[in-house]
Short mmCIF file of C-alpha atoms in Angstrom, two decimals:
data_model
loop_
_atom_site.label_atom_id
_atom_site.label_comp_id
_atom_site.label_asym_id
_atom_site.label_seq_id
_atom_site.Cartn_x
_atom_site.Cartn_y
_atom_site.Cartn_z
CA MET A 219 0.05 0.11 -0.02
CA ASN A 220 1.21 2.92 -1.37
CA ARG A 221 1.53 6.28 0.58
CA LEU A 222 -1.20 8.30 -1.40
CA THR A 223 -3.59 5.20 -0.43
CA GLN A 224 -2.02 5.29 3.26
CA ALA A 225 -3.42 9.11 3.40
CA ILE A 226 -6.81 8.62 1.73
CA ASN A 227 -7.63 5.82 4.11
CA GLY A 228 -6.87 7.86 7.09
CA LEU A 229 -9.41 10.02 5.53
CA VAL A 230 -11.61 8.28 4.80
CA CYS A 231 -11.26 6.53 8.65
CA ILE A 232 -11.94 9.75 10.44
CA ALA A 233 -15.12 11.24 7.96
CA ALA A 234 -16.52 7.75 9.42
CA LEU A 235 -15.50 8.85 12.39
CA ALA A 236 -16.53 11.95 12.77
CA ALA A 237 -20.19 10.94 11.11
CA MET A 238 -20.37 8.32 14.10
CA ALA A 239 -19.61 11.25 16.73
CA ASN A 240 -22.09 13.68 15.18
CA PRO A 241 -25.05 11.78 13.31
CA ALA A 242 -28.06 13.97 12.12
CA THR A 243 -30.25 14.59 14.99
CA ALA A 244 -33.32 15.83 13.18
CA ARG A 245 -34.37 13.39 9.87
CA VAL A 246 -37.11 11.91 8.27
CA THR A 247 -37.24 8.21 9.16
CA ALA A 248 -40.01 6.66 7.13
CA LEU A 249 -42.25 8.02 4.55
CA ASP A 250 -45.37 5.69 4.54
CA ILE A 251 -47.38 5.89 0.72
CA LEU A 252 -51.36 6.00 1.67
CA ASP A 253 -52.41 6.58 -1.75
CA GLU A 254 -51.07 6.79 -5.39
CA GLN A 255 -52.68 7.86 -8.71
CA ASN A 256 -50.66 7.83 -11.70
CA PRO A 257 -51.29 9.96 -13.77
CA GLY A 258 -53.36 12.02 -11.40
CA PHE A 259 -56.07 14.76 -12.11
CA ASP A 260 -57.92 12.30 -14.36
CA SER A 261 -54.67 11.57 -16.55
CA ARG A 262 -54.65 15.27 -17.95
CA VAL A 263 -51.43 15.91 -20.20
CA PHE A 264 -50.19 19.62 -18.30
CA GLY A 265 -48.02 20.83 -21.61
CA GLU A 266 -44.63 19.83 -21.77
CA ALA A 267 -44.59 18.08 -18.64
CA GLY A 268 -47.07 15.84 -19.26
CA THR A 269 -49.25 14.03 -16.87
CA TYR A 270 -48.96 14.33 -12.78
CA ARG A 271 -48.28 11.39 -10.47
CA ARG A 272 -50.13 12.47 -7.07
CA ILE A 273 -48.93 10.46 -3.57
CA SER A 274 -50.59 10.77 -0.71
CA ALA A 275 -48.34 9.69 2.37
CA VAL A 276 -47.47 10.55 5.95
CA ALA A 277 -43.43 11.58 6.95
CA HIS A 278 -42.68 10.09 9.97
CA PHE A 279 -39.43 12.36 12.25
CA ALA A 280 -37.22 11.89 14.91
CA VAL A 281 -35.72 14.94 16.36
CA ASP A 282 -32.93 15.26 19.23
CA PRO A 283 -34.09 17.43 21.51
CA ASP A 284 -30.79 17.89 23.34
CA ASP A 285 -29.32 19.07 19.21
CA PRO A 286 -28.91 22.41 19.60
CA HIS A 287 -30.95 23.19 15.58
CA ASN A 288 -34.06 22.29 18.05
CA ALA A 289 -33.18 23.98 20.83
CA GLY A 290 -35.87 26.67 20.72
CA ILE A 291 -38.94 24.12 20.28
CA VAL A 292 -41.07 24.74 23.13
CA ASP A 293 -41.16 22.18 25.65
CA LEU A 294 -39.46 19.73 23.86
CA ASP A 295 -37.46 18.44 26.71
CA LYS A 296 -40.90 17.16 27.88
CA ALA A 297 -41.88 15.08 25.06
CA PRO A 298 -41.94 11.15 25.13
CA ARG A 299 -38.47 10.06 23.76
CA ASN A 300 -38.42 6.81 21.96
CA ALA A 301 -35.29 4.55 22.36
CA ASP A 302 -32.56 6.78 20.81
CA GLY A 303 -33.59 9.25 23.14
CA GLU A 304 -35.36 11.08 20.08
CA VAL A 305 -38.89 12.93 20.16
CA GLU A 306 -40.95 10.76 17.23
CA PHE A 307 -43.64 12.81 15.15
CA SER A 308 -45.55 12.77 11.85
CA SER A 309 -47.10 14.50 8.93
CA GLU A 310 -49.34 14.43 6.20
CA LEU A 311 -48.08 15.55 2.64
CA VAL A 312 -49.59 14.97 -0.76
CA ILE A 313 -46.61 15.12 -3.91
CA LEU A 314 -47.27 15.83 -7.33
CA GLN A 315 -44.51 15.48 -9.83
CA PRO A 316 -44.61 14.73 -13.60
CA SER A 317 -45.27 11.00 -14.23
CA ASP A 318 -42.14 10.94 -15.92
CA PRO A 319 -39.36 13.00 -13.75
CA ALA A 320 -36.78 13.79 -17.19
CA ARG A 321 -39.64 16.47 -17.84
CA SER A 322 -39.38 18.00 -14.05
CA ASN A 323 -37.84 21.80 -14.00
CA HIS A 324 -36.07 20.27 -10.93
CA ARG A 325 -37.45 22.71 -8.81
CA LEU A 326 -39.66 21.61 -5.69
CA PHE A 327 -42.49 24.23 -4.94
CA TYR A 328 -43.33 23.62 -1.59
CA GLU A 329 -46.72 25.51 0.03
CA ILE A 330 -46.70 26.11 3.79
CA SER A 331 -50.62 24.47 4.19
CA ASN A 332 -53.10 26.99 5.12
CA ARG A 333 -55.14 25.53 8.20
CA GLY A 334 -54.20 21.86 6.10
CA ARG A 335 -55.90 23.71 2.84
CA ASN A 336 -53.88 24.48 -0.21
CA LEU A 337 -54.06 27.73 -1.44
CA SER A 338 -51.94 28.48 -4.10
CA PHE A 339 -54.03 26.16 -6.77
CA PRO A 340 -56.61 28.75 -6.50
CA LEU A 341 -54.32 31.70 -6.58
CA LEU A 342 -52.04 30.60 -9.43
CA ASN A 343 -53.23 28.34 -11.06
CA ASP A 344 -57.38 30.61 -11.19
CA SER A 345 -59.24 27.08 -9.68
CA PRO A 346 -62.46 27.15 -7.89
CA PHE A 347 -61.42 26.21 -4.35
CA ALA A 348 -60.80 22.83 -3.36
CA VAL A 349 -58.96 22.20 0.35
CA ASN A 350 -56.92 19.35 -1.47
CA PRO A 351 -57.17 19.46 -5.30
CA THR A 352 -57.38 16.06 -7.14
CA THR A 353 -59.24 16.28 -10.25
CA ALA A 354 -58.53 17.71 -13.66
CA GLU A 355 -60.92 20.73 -12.94
CA GLN A 356 -59.43 21.26 -9.64
CA ALA A 357 -55.94 21.88 -11.73
CA GLY A 358 -57.28 25.04 -13.00
CA ASN A 359 -55.47 26.42 -16.01
CA GLY A 360 -52.28 24.25 -14.79
CA PHE A 361 -50.00 26.75 -14.25
CA LEU A 362 -47.46 25.16 -11.72
CA LEU A 363 -48.15 21.73 -13.40
CA ASN A 364 -46.88 23.13 -16.90
CA ALA A 365 -44.03 24.55 -15.63
CA GLY A 366 -42.87 21.23 -14.91
CA TYR A 367 -42.50 21.76 -10.44
CA THR A 368 -42.44 19.13 -8.32
CA ILE A 369 -45.40 20.32 -5.98
CA VAL A 370 -45.80 19.80 -2.27
CA TRP A 371 -47.85 20.61 1.16
CA SER A 372 -48.10 19.36 4.72
CA GLY A 373 -49.17 19.55 7.96
CA TRP A 374 -47.44 21.55 10.18
CA GLN A 375 -50.53 22.54 13.09
CA PRO A 376 -51.69 19.97 15.33
CA GLY A 377 -55.34 18.70 15.20
CA LEU A 378 -57.37 19.71 11.84
CA SER A 379 -60.19 17.49 10.61
CA ASP A 380 -59.42 14.29 8.27
CA ASP A 381 -60.08 15.74 5.18
CA LEU A 382 -56.83 18.64 5.50
CA VAL A 383 -53.46 17.66 5.94
CA ASP A 384 -52.17 16.93 9.92
CA LEU A 385 -49.47 17.21 11.87
CA THR A 386 -49.08 14.57 14.92
CA VAL A 387 -47.19 16.29 17.68
CA PRO A 388 -46.30 14.75 21.29
CA ILE A 389 -48.18 16.24 24.69
CA ALA A 390 -45.89 17.78 27.17
CA GLU A 391 -45.69 15.35 29.75
CA GLY A 392 -46.70 16.99 33.79
CA VAL A 393 -46.97 20.31 32.35
CA THR A 394 -50.35 22.23 33.31
CA GLY A 395 -50.88 25.91 33.75
CA PRO A 396 -52.76 29.01 32.20
CA SER A 397 -54.79 28.99 29.07
CA ARG A 398 -56.48 31.74 27.50
CA GLU A 399 -59.45 32.19 25.31
CA GLU A 400 -61.12 34.65 23.59
CA PHE A 401 -65.55 34.09 21.91
CA ILE A 402 -67.65 36.25 20.39
CA PHE A 403 -70.84 35.30 20.34
CA ASP A 404 -72.04 37.29 17.67
CA SER A 405 -75.91 36.51 17.98
CA ASP A 406 -78.28 37.16 20.18
CA ASP A 407 -78.67 33.67 21.70
CA VAL A 408 -77.81 33.96 26.02
CA VAL A 409 -76.77 30.78 26.45
CA LYS A 410 -73.72 29.43 23.77
CA THR A 411 -71.23 26.15 24.58
CA VAL A 412 -68.17 26.53 23.70
CA ALA A 413 -64.70 24.44 22.68
CA LEU A 414 -61.60 24.59 24.68
CA THR A 415 -58.81 24.64 22.89
CA TYR A 416 -56.88 22.53 25.73
CA PRO A 417 -58.86 19.87 28.15
CA ALA A 418 -59.18 21.56 31.84
CA ALA A 419 -57.11 20.62 34.13
CA ASP A 420 -58.69 21.10 36.97
CA LEU A 421 -63.05 21.78 36.59
CA ASP A 422 -63.84 23.98 39.89
CA PRO A 423 -65.07 27.31 38.61
CA ALA A 424 -63.47 29.00 41.38
CA LYS A 425 -60.36 28.10 39.65
CA ALA A 426 -61.38 29.74 36.26
CA THR A 427 -62.09 33.34 35.61
CA LEU A 428 -64.63 34.77 32.64
CA THR A 429 -65.06 38.66 31.87
CA VAL A 430 -66.55 40.53 29.14
CA ARG A 431 -65.86 43.40 27.29
CA VAL A 432 -67.66 45.35 24.19
CA ASN A 433 -64.01 46.47 22.89
CA GLU A 434 -60.79 45.40 23.12
CA ARG A 435 -59.32 48.59 24.93
CA ASP A 436 -62.26 48.36 27.34
CA GLU A 437 -62.23 46.73 31.19
CA ARG A 438 -62.05 43.36 31.71
CA ARG A 439 -65.87 43.08 33.66
CA SER A 440 -67.35 40.20 35.74
CA VAL A 441 -70.96 41.39 35.05
CA GLU A 442 -74.64 40.34 36.32
CA GLY A 443 -76.06 37.34 35.18
CA LEU A 444 -72.83 36.02 33.29
CA SER A 445 -71.98 33.07 33.97
CA PHE A 446 -70.11 29.71 33.17
CA LYS A 447 -70.05 25.75 33.62
CA TYR A 448 -68.39 23.49 32.15
CA ILE A 449 -70.04 20.70 30.26
CA ASN A 450 -67.18 18.54 29.98
CA PRO A 451 -63.10 18.92 30.10
CA GLN A 452 -63.07 20.48 26.82
CA GLU A 453 -66.65 22.15 26.83
CA ILE A 454 -68.24 25.25 28.96
CA GLU A 455 -71.16 27.04 28.57
CA ILE A 456 -72.03 30.67 28.98
CA THR A 457 -74.75 32.60 29.71
CA ARG A 458 -74.76 36.22 29.37
CA PRO A 459 -77.24 38.91 29.61
CA ALA A 460 -79.38 40.07 26.94
CA ASP A 461 -79.00 43.62 26.88
CA LEU A 462 -74.70 42.91 25.95
CA PRO A 463 -73.94 43.18 22.53
CA ALA A 464 -73.98 40.44 19.86
CA GLY A 465 -70.23 41.68 19.36
CA ALA A 466 -68.62 41.65 23.02
CA ILE A 467 -65.57 39.84 23.76
CA TYR A 468 -65.94 36.99 26.21
CA GLU A 469 -62.55 36.05 27.65
CA PHE A 470 -62.07 32.87 29.79
CA ILE A 471 -58.56 32.07 31.73
CA TYR A 472 -58.11 28.47 33.60
CA PRO A 473 -56.19 25.79 34.18
CA ALA A 474 -55.30 23.47 31.30
CA LYS A 475 -53.00 20.16 30.88
CA ASP A 476 -51.92 18.76 27.90
CA SER A 477 -50.22 21.14 25.84
CA LEU A 478 -49.13 19.99 22.71
CA VAL A 479 -45.85 20.28 21.45
CA THR A 480 -46.70 22.41 18.45
CA GLY A 481 -43.26 23.90 17.81
CA LEU A 482 -42.31 21.05 16.02
CA GLY A 483 -43.89 22.12 12.99
CA PHE A 484 -41.15 24.41 11.88
CA ALA A 485 -39.27 21.21 12.61
CA ALA A 486 -41.99 18.82 10.47
CA VAL A 487 -41.13 21.85 7.59
CA ARG A 488 -37.70 22.34 7.77
CA ASP A 489 -36.56 18.26 7.55
CA LEU A 490 -39.15 17.05 5.02
CA VAL A 491 -38.07 19.93 3.14
CA SER A 492 -34.82 18.90 3.41
CA PHE A 493 -35.57 15.01 3.05
CA LEU A 494 -37.27 16.19 -0.18
CA ARG A 495 -34.04 18.47 -1.95
CA GLY A 496 -32.06 15.57 -1.29
CA SER A 497 -30.11 16.67 1.31
CA PRO A 498 -28.09 13.43 3.23
CA GLY A 499 -29.05 12.16 6.80
CA HIS A 500 -32.51 11.16 6.49
CA ALA A 501 -33.25 7.41 6.66
CA ALA A 502 -36.09 7.33 4.27
CA GLU A 503 -36.57 7.03 0.58
CA SER A 504 -37.60 10.16 -0.88
CA PRO A 505 -39.99 9.33 -3.94
CA VAL A 506 -38.47 13.37 -5.19
CA THR A 507 -35.19 12.95 -7.14
CA GLY A 508 -33.44 15.63 -8.86
CA ILE A 509 -34.53 18.81 -7.07
CA GLU A 510 -31.14 21.57 -7.51
CA SER A 511 -33.98 24.57 -5.78
CA VAL A 512 -36.90 25.34 -3.83
CA LEU A 513 -38.81 27.72 -4.01
CA GLY A 514 -41.97 28.36 -0.78
CA ILE A 515 -44.81 30.08 -0.10
CA GLY A 516 -46.65 30.32 2.46
CA ILE A 517 -50.63 32.63 2.33
CA SER A 518 -52.04 34.48 4.66
CA GLN A 519 -51.99 32.25 8.08
CA ALA A 520 -48.85 30.12 6.48
CA GLY A 521 -47.21 33.79 5.33
CA ARG A 522 -47.30 34.35 8.93
CA PHE A 523 -45.86 31.04 9.55
CA ALA A 524 -43.13 31.39 6.57
CA ARG A 525 -42.17 34.78 8.53
CA ASP A 526 -41.82 33.12 11.88
CA PHE A 527 -39.86 30.06 10.01
CA ILE A 528 -37.49 32.33 9.33
CA TYR A 529 -37.02 34.32 12.31
CA GLN A 530 -36.61 31.54 14.77
CA GLY A 531 -33.95 29.91 12.79
CA PHE A 532 -35.55 27.06 10.88
CA ASN A 533 -34.33 27.68 7.07
CA ALA A 534 -30.75 25.76 8.24
CA ASP A 535 -31.48 21.94 8.43
CA GLU A 536 -29.56 19.89 11.04
CA GLY A 537 -26.72 20.05 8.53
CA ASP A 538 -26.68 23.95 8.67
CA ARG A 539 -27.80 23.47 4.96
CA MET A 540 -30.42 26.21 3.60
CA VAL A 541 -33.71 25.19 3.12
CA PHE A 542 -35.49 27.05 1.06
CA ASP A 543 -33.41 29.19 -1.41
CA GLY A 544 -36.82 31.17 -2.27
CA LEU A 545 -39.56 32.15 -0.03
CA MET A 546 -43.09 33.86 -0.44
CA ALA A 547 -45.50 35.56 2.69
CA HIS A 548 -48.59 36.24 1.02
CA ILE A 549 -51.12 38.55 2.77
CA ALA A 550 -48.78 37.88 6.15
CA GLY A 551 -49.22 42.00 7.45
CA SER A 552 -46.19 41.95 9.54
CA ARG A 553 -47.49 39.40 11.75
CA LYS A 554 -45.69 36.02 12.96
CA THR A 555 -47.81 32.73 14.60
CA PHE A 556 -48.97 31.61 17.87
CA VAL A 557 -47.35 28.02 17.43
CA ASN A 558 -43.94 27.93 19.05
CA TYR A 559 -45.38 27.76 22.61
CA ARG A 560 -46.68 26.63 25.70
CA PHE A 561 -50.60 25.93 24.98
CA ALA A 562 -50.35 27.24 21.79
CA GLN A 563 -53.82 28.35 19.36
CA PRO A 564 -51.76 28.04 15.86
CA GLY A 565 -55.38 29.25 14.63
CA ARG A 566 -55.24 32.76 16.20
CA TYR A 567 -54.12 35.87 15.05
CA SER A 568 -54.68 39.63 16.14
CA ARG A 569 -57.76 40.40 14.37
CA GLN A 570 -58.98 43.87 13.68
CA HIS A 571 -61.76 43.36 16.77
CA GLU A 572 -60.72 40.40 18.25
CA ASP A 573 -58.16 38.05 19.90
CA HIS A 574 -55.47 41.66 20.16
CA ALA A 575 -53.30 40.13 23.19
CA TYR A 576 -52.23 37.07 21.33
CA PRO A 577 -48.89 36.62 20.62
CA GLY A 578 -47.91 36.84 16.83
CA ASP A 579 -48.14 40.27 16.80
CA GLN A 580 -45.22 41.41 18.37
CA PHE A 581 -41.80 42.68 17.31
CA PRO A 582 -39.65 42.57 14.84
CA PHE A 583 -41.96 43.15 12.41
CA THR A 584 -39.82 43.64 9.56
CA TYR A 585 -36.93 41.86 7.89
CA ALA A 586 -33.92 43.97 8.50
CA GLU A 587 -32.78 45.16 12.03
CA THR A 588 -34.64 47.62 13.74
CA PHE A 589 -34.86 49.42 17.06
CA ASP A 590 -38.37 48.97 19.11
CA PRO A 591 -38.33 51.88 21.62
CA LEU A 592 -41.20 50.54 24.00
CA THR A 593 -39.31 47.31 24.66
CA GLN A 594 -36.00 48.58 24.20
CA ARG A 595 -34.33 45.42 21.88
CA SER A 596 -32.75 45.57 18.49
CA ASP A 597 -34.28 42.58 16.45
CA GLY A 598 -34.83 41.81 12.56
CA ILE A 599 -36.88 38.65 11.25
CA LEU A 600 -33.38 37.75 9.33
CA ASN A 601 -31.15 37.87 12.02
CA ALA A 602 -30.95 33.93 12.68
CA CYS A 603 -30.61 33.37 8.85
CA THR A 604 -28.00 36.44 8.70
CA ALA A 605 -25.97 34.22 11.44
CA SER A 606 -26.18 31.07 9.85
CA GLY A 607 -25.72 32.51 6.31
CA THR A 608 -29.05 30.45 5.45
CA CYS A 609 -31.12 33.50 4.41
CA PRO A 610 -33.26 32.86 1.23
CA LYS A 611 -34.53 35.32 -1.15
CA ILE A 612 -37.79 36.69 -0.30
CA ILE A 613 -40.83 37.96 -1.79
CA HIS A 614 -43.49 39.68 0.67
CA SER A 615 -46.97 40.95 -0.73
CA ASP A 616 -49.63 42.72 0.75
CA THR A 617 -53.45 44.21 0.05
CA ASP A 618 -55.00 46.44 1.23
CA THR A 619 -56.42 44.00 4.25
CA GLU A 620 -53.32 43.82 5.55
CA PHE A 621 -52.95 47.55 6.16
CA TRP A 622 -56.36 47.75 7.95
CA GLN A 623 -55.63 44.70 10.09
CA GLY A 624 -52.40 43.20 9.73
CA ARG A 625 -49.82 46.52 10.07
CA ALA A 626 -48.54 45.78 7.10
CA ALA A 627 -46.96 49.35 7.35
CA LEU A 628 -44.51 47.81 10.26
CA VAL A 629 -43.17 45.71 7.26
CA ALA A 630 -41.18 48.85 6.22
CA LEU A 631 -41.56 51.10 8.76
CA ASP A 632 -39.24 50.74 12.29
CA PRO A 633 -41.01 50.76 15.58
CA ALA A 634 -40.43 53.93 15.61
CA GLY A 635 -42.35 54.93 11.99
CA ASN A 636 -39.18 55.75 10.02
CA PRO A 637 -38.31 54.13 6.55
CA ALA A 638 -37.17 50.92 7.61
CA PRO A 639 -34.12 49.66 5.55
CA ILE A 640 -35.09 46.64 3.18
CA PRO A 641 -32.51 44.22 2.99
CA GLU A 642 -31.27 42.92 -0.67
CA ASN A 643 -32.19 39.62 -0.70
CA VAL A 644 -36.25 40.85 -0.10
CA ARG A 645 -38.92 42.25 -2.10
CA LEU A 646 -42.30 44.05 -1.12
CA PHE A 647 -45.14 44.33 -2.98
CA TYR A 648 -48.40 46.10 -2.11
CA LEU A 649 -51.30 44.66 -4.57
CA ALA A 650 -53.71 48.13 -3.55
CA GLY A 651 -57.17 48.05 -3.85
CA THR A 652 -57.45 44.69 -3.73
CA GLN A 653 -58.57 42.63 -0.72
CA HIS A 654 -56.91 39.47 1.31
CA TYR A 655 -58.03 36.45 -0.46
CA THR A 656 -60.45 35.85 -3.42
CA VAL A 657 -60.55 33.23 -6.40
CA ALA A 658 -60.82 33.68 -9.93
CA GLY A 659 -64.29 34.30 -11.31
CA ALA A 660 -66.43 35.01 -8.04
CA ALA A 661 -69.40 37.04 -8.18
CA ILE A 662 -69.96 40.06 -6.69
CA LYS A 663 -72.41 40.03 -4.13
CA ALA A 664 -73.86 42.62 -0.72
CA ASP A 665 -72.37 41.50 3.13
CA LYS A 666 -74.89 43.19 4.96
CA ALA A 667 -71.84 44.00 7.62
CA CYS A 668 -70.13 46.50 4.50
CA THR A 669 -71.67 49.63 3.17
CA PHE A 670 -70.33 48.64 -0.45
CA ASP A 671 -70.39 45.42 -2.21
CA ASN A 672 -67.20 43.32 -1.50
CA ASN A 673 -64.09 43.72 -3.97
CA TYR A 674 -62.92 40.07 -5.53
CA PHE A 675 -60.54 41.56 -7.86
CA HIS A 676 -58.28 38.59 -8.64
CA VAL A 677 -54.76 38.87 -8.43
CA GLY A 678 -53.64 35.75 -9.83
CA ALA A 679 -52.02 36.81 -12.97
CA VAL A 680 -50.06 39.86 -10.19
CA MET A 681 -48.75 36.54 -8.60
CA ARG A 682 -47.50 34.91 -11.35
CA ALA A 683 -45.79 37.33 -12.45
#
């Protein structure tokens, strides 16, 4: 054996030992295919891309709570572990790819699902609304498929219904604490049964409080005639005075249990995209090959998730590789999410009238680092990915709704009202005169809550550009 061969063998041994000492600590461990249609979409042909294969599957994950890449996931240390000391969870997903992989454009288009639904097809394909498009009609004009993209959406929010892509995560063991709910009757009913996000840890009514206020900044009051009782650990019945307005805000604070480790939703997106783009370290075999770049989109709630995903440093996978090369946050405003918290409620967001005090609407608001005179902090959404060198190219787009209800001005201003610097990798677009989300061809109709008819202008052509 010559010296060159000895040197090469020595380097191989060193690399192998390093890999054993630092195994992948966040990975896709298995991919269960539940259903496959090839061709799908009623055998429709999409231009040069041809027909499409459609896969419904469940991805299984395992993460190490002690790995620094997972250190920010709230209560991960309190989740049950497997024999290897890892926390397991799973996500439902849909994969669309050309039946002939050679016809792919080698780009993965990943949609961060909105409450388990696909919204990119109505937005970009001008298709009718379908939470899980399967038919030729539901593919719309075929824009994404004609271009040859491999298209994926998956679950990151737990507790959704069976027709939606869901996330299954463990309960944080031994955790109890306060959980807060807001309810609006929006009717003349005097008695209403409402569901609690988490089961009550104690059914003693004296350990919970129910208050009412007409507007967000009004004093919270316990008025005569206002009461509640537990129907079961996850439902209460509220009785209210008949003279309170239908839009009054009822706040219920109670001791809760069975908090879910919902921050794993960020890890689910991170590790699934890392897996599908072919990054090493995953145990499962991917049905997708040849991906050269990944484009992501989040719409509305999912756009807020996209901003939070970047802010919390999840665009670097367990090997410090970039997850998304490009990412679009559409109709997110200046907000983030109520996901990575104890007793989180991912479906909540600050609205025009209610839910103002929930997390997800706090500094930082824009991508560059700015100073907040209220908290005396400096921060920016891109700070974490800048430090790791994994910032994607970002397109942020908002409609009129986000300026009225989502504080969208703070995307371009600092908290003191001064113009904020816009990073080189970020582009901001304002779709003036449009509303939050519409589908192509929607009929204009009157809304009794509005003075004027709704604006159903569809922004699909702008978004495709």
